Short mmCIF file of C-alpha atoms and ligand atoms in Angstrom, two decimals:
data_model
loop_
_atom_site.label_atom_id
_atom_site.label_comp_id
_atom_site.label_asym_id
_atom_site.label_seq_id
_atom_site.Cartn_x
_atom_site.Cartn_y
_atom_site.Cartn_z
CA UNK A 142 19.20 -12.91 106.52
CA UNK A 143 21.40 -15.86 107.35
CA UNK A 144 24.60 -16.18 105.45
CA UNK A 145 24.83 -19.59 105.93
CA UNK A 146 22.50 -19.83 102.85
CA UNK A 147 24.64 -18.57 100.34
CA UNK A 148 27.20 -20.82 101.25
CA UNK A 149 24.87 -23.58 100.13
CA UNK A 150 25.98 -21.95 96.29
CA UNK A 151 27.61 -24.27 94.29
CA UNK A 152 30.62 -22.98 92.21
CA UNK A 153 33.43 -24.35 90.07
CA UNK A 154 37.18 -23.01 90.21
CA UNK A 155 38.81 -21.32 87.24
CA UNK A 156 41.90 -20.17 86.32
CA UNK A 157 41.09 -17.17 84.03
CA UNK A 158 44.27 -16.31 81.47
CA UNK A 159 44.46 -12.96 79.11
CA UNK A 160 47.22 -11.69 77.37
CA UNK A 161 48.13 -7.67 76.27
CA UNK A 162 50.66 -7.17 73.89
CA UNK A 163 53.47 -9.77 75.23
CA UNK A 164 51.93 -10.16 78.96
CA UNK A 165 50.41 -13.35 79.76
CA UNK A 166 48.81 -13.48 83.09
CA UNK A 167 46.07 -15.10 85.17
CA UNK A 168 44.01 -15.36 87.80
CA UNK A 169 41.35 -17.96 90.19
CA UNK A 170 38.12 -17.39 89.75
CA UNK A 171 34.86 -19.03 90.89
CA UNK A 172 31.90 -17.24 89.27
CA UNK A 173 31.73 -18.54 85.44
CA UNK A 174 28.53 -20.12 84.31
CA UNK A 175 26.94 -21.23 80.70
CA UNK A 176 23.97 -18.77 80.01
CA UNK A 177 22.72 -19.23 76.87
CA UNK A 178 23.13 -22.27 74.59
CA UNK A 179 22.42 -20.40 71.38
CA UNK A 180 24.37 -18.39 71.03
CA UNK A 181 26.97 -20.10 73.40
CA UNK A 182 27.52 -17.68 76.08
CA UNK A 183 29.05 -17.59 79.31
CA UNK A 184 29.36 -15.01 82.06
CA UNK A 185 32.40 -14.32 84.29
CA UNK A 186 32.64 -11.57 87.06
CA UNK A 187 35.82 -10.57 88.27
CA UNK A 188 36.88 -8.79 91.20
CA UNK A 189 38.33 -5.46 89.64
CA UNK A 190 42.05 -5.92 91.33
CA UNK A 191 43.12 -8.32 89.42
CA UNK A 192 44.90 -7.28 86.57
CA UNK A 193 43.61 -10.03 84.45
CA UNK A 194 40.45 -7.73 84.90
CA UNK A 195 42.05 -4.99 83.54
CA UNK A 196 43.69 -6.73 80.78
CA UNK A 197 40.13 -8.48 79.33
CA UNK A 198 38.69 -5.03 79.55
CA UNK A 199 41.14 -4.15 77.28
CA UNK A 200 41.26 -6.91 74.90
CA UNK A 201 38.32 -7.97 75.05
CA UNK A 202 39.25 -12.50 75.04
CA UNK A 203 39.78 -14.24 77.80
CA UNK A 204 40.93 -18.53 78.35
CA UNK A 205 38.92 -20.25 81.27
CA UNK A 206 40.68 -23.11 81.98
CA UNK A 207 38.51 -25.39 84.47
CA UNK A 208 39.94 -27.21 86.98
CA UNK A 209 39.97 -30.63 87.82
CA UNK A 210 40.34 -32.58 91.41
CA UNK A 211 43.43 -33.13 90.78
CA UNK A 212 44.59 -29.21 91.40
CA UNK A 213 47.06 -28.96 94.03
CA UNK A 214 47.16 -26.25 96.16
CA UNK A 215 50.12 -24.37 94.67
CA UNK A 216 47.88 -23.63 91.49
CA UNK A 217 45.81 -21.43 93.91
CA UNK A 218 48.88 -19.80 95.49
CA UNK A 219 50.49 -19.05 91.62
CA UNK A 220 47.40 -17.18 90.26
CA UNK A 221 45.21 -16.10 93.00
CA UNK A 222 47.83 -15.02 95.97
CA UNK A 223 49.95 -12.90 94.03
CA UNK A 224 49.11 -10.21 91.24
CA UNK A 225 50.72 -10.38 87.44
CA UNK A 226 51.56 -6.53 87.95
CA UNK A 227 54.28 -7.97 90.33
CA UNK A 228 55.88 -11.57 88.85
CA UNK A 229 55.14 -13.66 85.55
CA UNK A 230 52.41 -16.32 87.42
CA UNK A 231 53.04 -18.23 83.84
CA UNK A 232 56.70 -18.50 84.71
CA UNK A 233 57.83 -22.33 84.86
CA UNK A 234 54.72 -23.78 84.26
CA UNK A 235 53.22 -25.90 81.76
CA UNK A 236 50.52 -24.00 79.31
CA UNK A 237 49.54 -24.46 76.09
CA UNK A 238 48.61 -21.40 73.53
CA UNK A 239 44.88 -21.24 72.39
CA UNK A 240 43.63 -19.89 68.33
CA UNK A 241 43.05 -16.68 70.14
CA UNK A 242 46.88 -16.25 71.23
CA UNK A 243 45.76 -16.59 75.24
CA UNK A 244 47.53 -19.59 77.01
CA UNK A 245 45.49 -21.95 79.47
CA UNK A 246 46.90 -24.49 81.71
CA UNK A 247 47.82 -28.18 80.32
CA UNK A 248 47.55 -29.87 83.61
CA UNK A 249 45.13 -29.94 86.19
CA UNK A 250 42.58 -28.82 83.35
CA UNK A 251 39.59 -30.65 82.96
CA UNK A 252 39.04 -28.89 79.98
CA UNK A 253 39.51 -24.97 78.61
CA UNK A 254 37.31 -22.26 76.82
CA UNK A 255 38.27 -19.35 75.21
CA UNK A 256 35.72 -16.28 75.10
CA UNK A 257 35.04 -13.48 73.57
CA UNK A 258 33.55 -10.35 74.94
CA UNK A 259 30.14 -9.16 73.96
CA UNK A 260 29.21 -7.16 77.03
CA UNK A 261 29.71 -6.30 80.28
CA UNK A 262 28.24 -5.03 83.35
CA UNK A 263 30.16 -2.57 86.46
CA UNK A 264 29.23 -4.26 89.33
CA UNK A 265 31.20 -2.04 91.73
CA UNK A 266 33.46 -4.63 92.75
CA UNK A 267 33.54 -6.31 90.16
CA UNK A 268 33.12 -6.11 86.16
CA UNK A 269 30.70 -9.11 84.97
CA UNK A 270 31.46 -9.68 81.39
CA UNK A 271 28.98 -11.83 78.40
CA UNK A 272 31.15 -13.30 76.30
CA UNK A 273 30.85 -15.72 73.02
CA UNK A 274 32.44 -19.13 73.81
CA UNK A 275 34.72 -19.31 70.50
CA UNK A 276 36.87 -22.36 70.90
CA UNK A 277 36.94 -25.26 73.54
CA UNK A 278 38.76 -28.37 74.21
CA UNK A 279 38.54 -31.63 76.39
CA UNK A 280 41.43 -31.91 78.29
CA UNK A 281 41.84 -34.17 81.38
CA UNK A 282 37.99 -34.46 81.05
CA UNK A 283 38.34 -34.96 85.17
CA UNK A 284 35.76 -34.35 87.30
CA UNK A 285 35.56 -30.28 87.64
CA UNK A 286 36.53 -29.17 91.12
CA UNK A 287 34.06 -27.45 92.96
CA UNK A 288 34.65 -24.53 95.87
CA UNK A 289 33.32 -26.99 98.82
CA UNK A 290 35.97 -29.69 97.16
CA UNK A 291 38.53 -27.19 97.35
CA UNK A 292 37.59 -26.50 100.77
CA UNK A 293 37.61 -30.09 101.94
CA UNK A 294 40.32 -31.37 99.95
CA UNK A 295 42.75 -29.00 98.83
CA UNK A 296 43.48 -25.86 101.39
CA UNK A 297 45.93 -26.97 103.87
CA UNK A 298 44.31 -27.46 107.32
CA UNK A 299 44.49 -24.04 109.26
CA UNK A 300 47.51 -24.75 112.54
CA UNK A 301 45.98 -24.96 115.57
CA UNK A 302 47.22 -21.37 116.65
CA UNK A 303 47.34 -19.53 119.54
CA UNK A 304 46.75 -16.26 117.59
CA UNK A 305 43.40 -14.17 117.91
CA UNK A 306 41.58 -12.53 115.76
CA UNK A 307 39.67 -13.21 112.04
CA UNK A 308 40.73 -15.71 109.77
CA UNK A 309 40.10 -15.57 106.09
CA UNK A 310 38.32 -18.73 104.81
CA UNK A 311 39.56 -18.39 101.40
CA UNK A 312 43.71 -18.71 101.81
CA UNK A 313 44.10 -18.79 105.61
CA UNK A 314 45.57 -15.64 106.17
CA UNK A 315 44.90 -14.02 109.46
CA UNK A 316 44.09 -10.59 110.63
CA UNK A 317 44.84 -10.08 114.67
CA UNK A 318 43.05 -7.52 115.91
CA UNK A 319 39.49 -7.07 117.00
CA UNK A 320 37.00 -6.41 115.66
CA UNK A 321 37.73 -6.70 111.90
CA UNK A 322 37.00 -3.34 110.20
CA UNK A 323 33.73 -3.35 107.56
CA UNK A 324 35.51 -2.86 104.86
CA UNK A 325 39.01 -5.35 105.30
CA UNK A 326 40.18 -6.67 102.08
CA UNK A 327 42.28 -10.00 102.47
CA UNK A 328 46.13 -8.80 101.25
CA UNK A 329 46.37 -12.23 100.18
CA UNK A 330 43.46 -13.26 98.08
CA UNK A 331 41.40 -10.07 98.09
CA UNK A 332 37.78 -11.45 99.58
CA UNK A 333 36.16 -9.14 101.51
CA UNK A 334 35.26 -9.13 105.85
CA UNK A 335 32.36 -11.81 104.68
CA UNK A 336 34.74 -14.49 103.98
CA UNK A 337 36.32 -14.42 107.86
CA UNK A 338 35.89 -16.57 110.93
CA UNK A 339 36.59 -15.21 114.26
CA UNK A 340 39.61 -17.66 115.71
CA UNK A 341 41.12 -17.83 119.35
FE1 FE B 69 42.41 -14.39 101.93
#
C-alpha cells in the first residue's frame, strides 16, 4: 500500500463552532461532505480531542463555516493549535450568531451551515456524526479552500533547520528524536505519526 495515494484525496477546510450553555468554541476540520440531497445531509468526523467533539455530542448542532482562499494562517493557529478547554478561540474575533444560537465566522467564510445531529458513528479516533443541514448562508461566496491550497499557499514555509528528526506536515511542529514512536500524537495539531516527514 502506498500512502502517496491517499494524499491524492481532495478535502475542504472547516472551522467547526458549537456552543454548551454559555461556551462558544471551535475547531479546523477537513472531513465534511454533502451525502444525501434529500434529506440534506452532511457528515463530519472529528478527532475525539477536541472539545468541540465533546460539546456536539452533547448538544447535538453544530456551525460549519467553510473557508475561503482568503484564510490567513492565524485562523488555523486560533482554532486548530490550541484547545477551547484552555482560552476562548472566539475571543477578539469577528462572528456572527446563527438561528440555532452557534456562532460561525464572518470573514474568511465562503459561506456557513448549521447542522443538526441525526446519528453518529465511534470511529475510535474519531466520532463521525449525520446530521440535517437546517440553515445556510452565502457569505463571501469565495472560492472554498482546499487542504493542497492550504498547503501551497497558506502554511508558512518550514526554516531551513539544522534540527533532526520528524516534522509534522500539518502545523510544522517538530519532534527530534529518532525514530518517531507508532503511536506520536502532534501536541500541536493532534495528527497522528502518518502526517510526518523525516527532516535533517
Ligand atoms: Fe502538528
Amino acid at each position: 500500500m502506498d500512502n502517496k495515494a491517499m494524499y491524492q484525496l481532495t478535502y475542504g477546510l472547516f472551522v467547526l463552532s458549537a456552543k454548551d450553555g454559555k461556551k462558544d468554541n471551535g475547531c479546523i476540520i477537513n472531513t465534511a461532505a454533502q451525502v444525501t440531497t434529500t434529506p440534506n445531509r452532511i457528515t463530519i468526523a472529528v478527532n475525539k480531542q477536541n472539545f468541540t467533539h465533546d460539546m456536539i455530542k452533547k448538544t447535538g448542532a453544530f456551525n460549519l463555516s467553510i473557508l475561503d482562499e482568503s484564510v490567513p494562517f492565524e485562523v488555523f493557529q486560533r482554532f486548530g493549535f490550541q484547545s477551547g478547554r484552555d482560552v476562548d478561540k472566539l475571543d477578539g474575533i469577528e462572528a456572527l450568531r446563527a438561528e440555532n444560537g452557534i456562532v460561525y465566522l464572518k470573514e474568511h467564510a465562503s459561506a456557513f451551515l448549521s447542522g443538526k445531529v441525526v446519528q453518529e458513528m465511534d470511529l475510535g479516533s474519531h466520532t463521525l456524526f449525520l446530521a440535517d443541514v437546517t440553515d445556510g448562508e452565502l457569505l463571501s461566496g469565495g472560492s472554498p479552500v482546499t487542504y493542497t491550497y492550504y498547503q501551497s499557499h497558506i502554511k508558512p514555509k518550514p526554516q531551513t533547520t539544522e534540527k533532526k528528526g520528524y516534522r509534522c506536515k500539518i502545523c510544522g511542529y517538530i519532534y527530534e528524536g529518532d525514530p518517531l514512536p507508532e503511536d506520536f500524537i502532534c501536541p500541536i495539531c493532534k495528527h497522528g505519526a502518518a502526517d510526518f516527514e523525516k527532516i535533517g
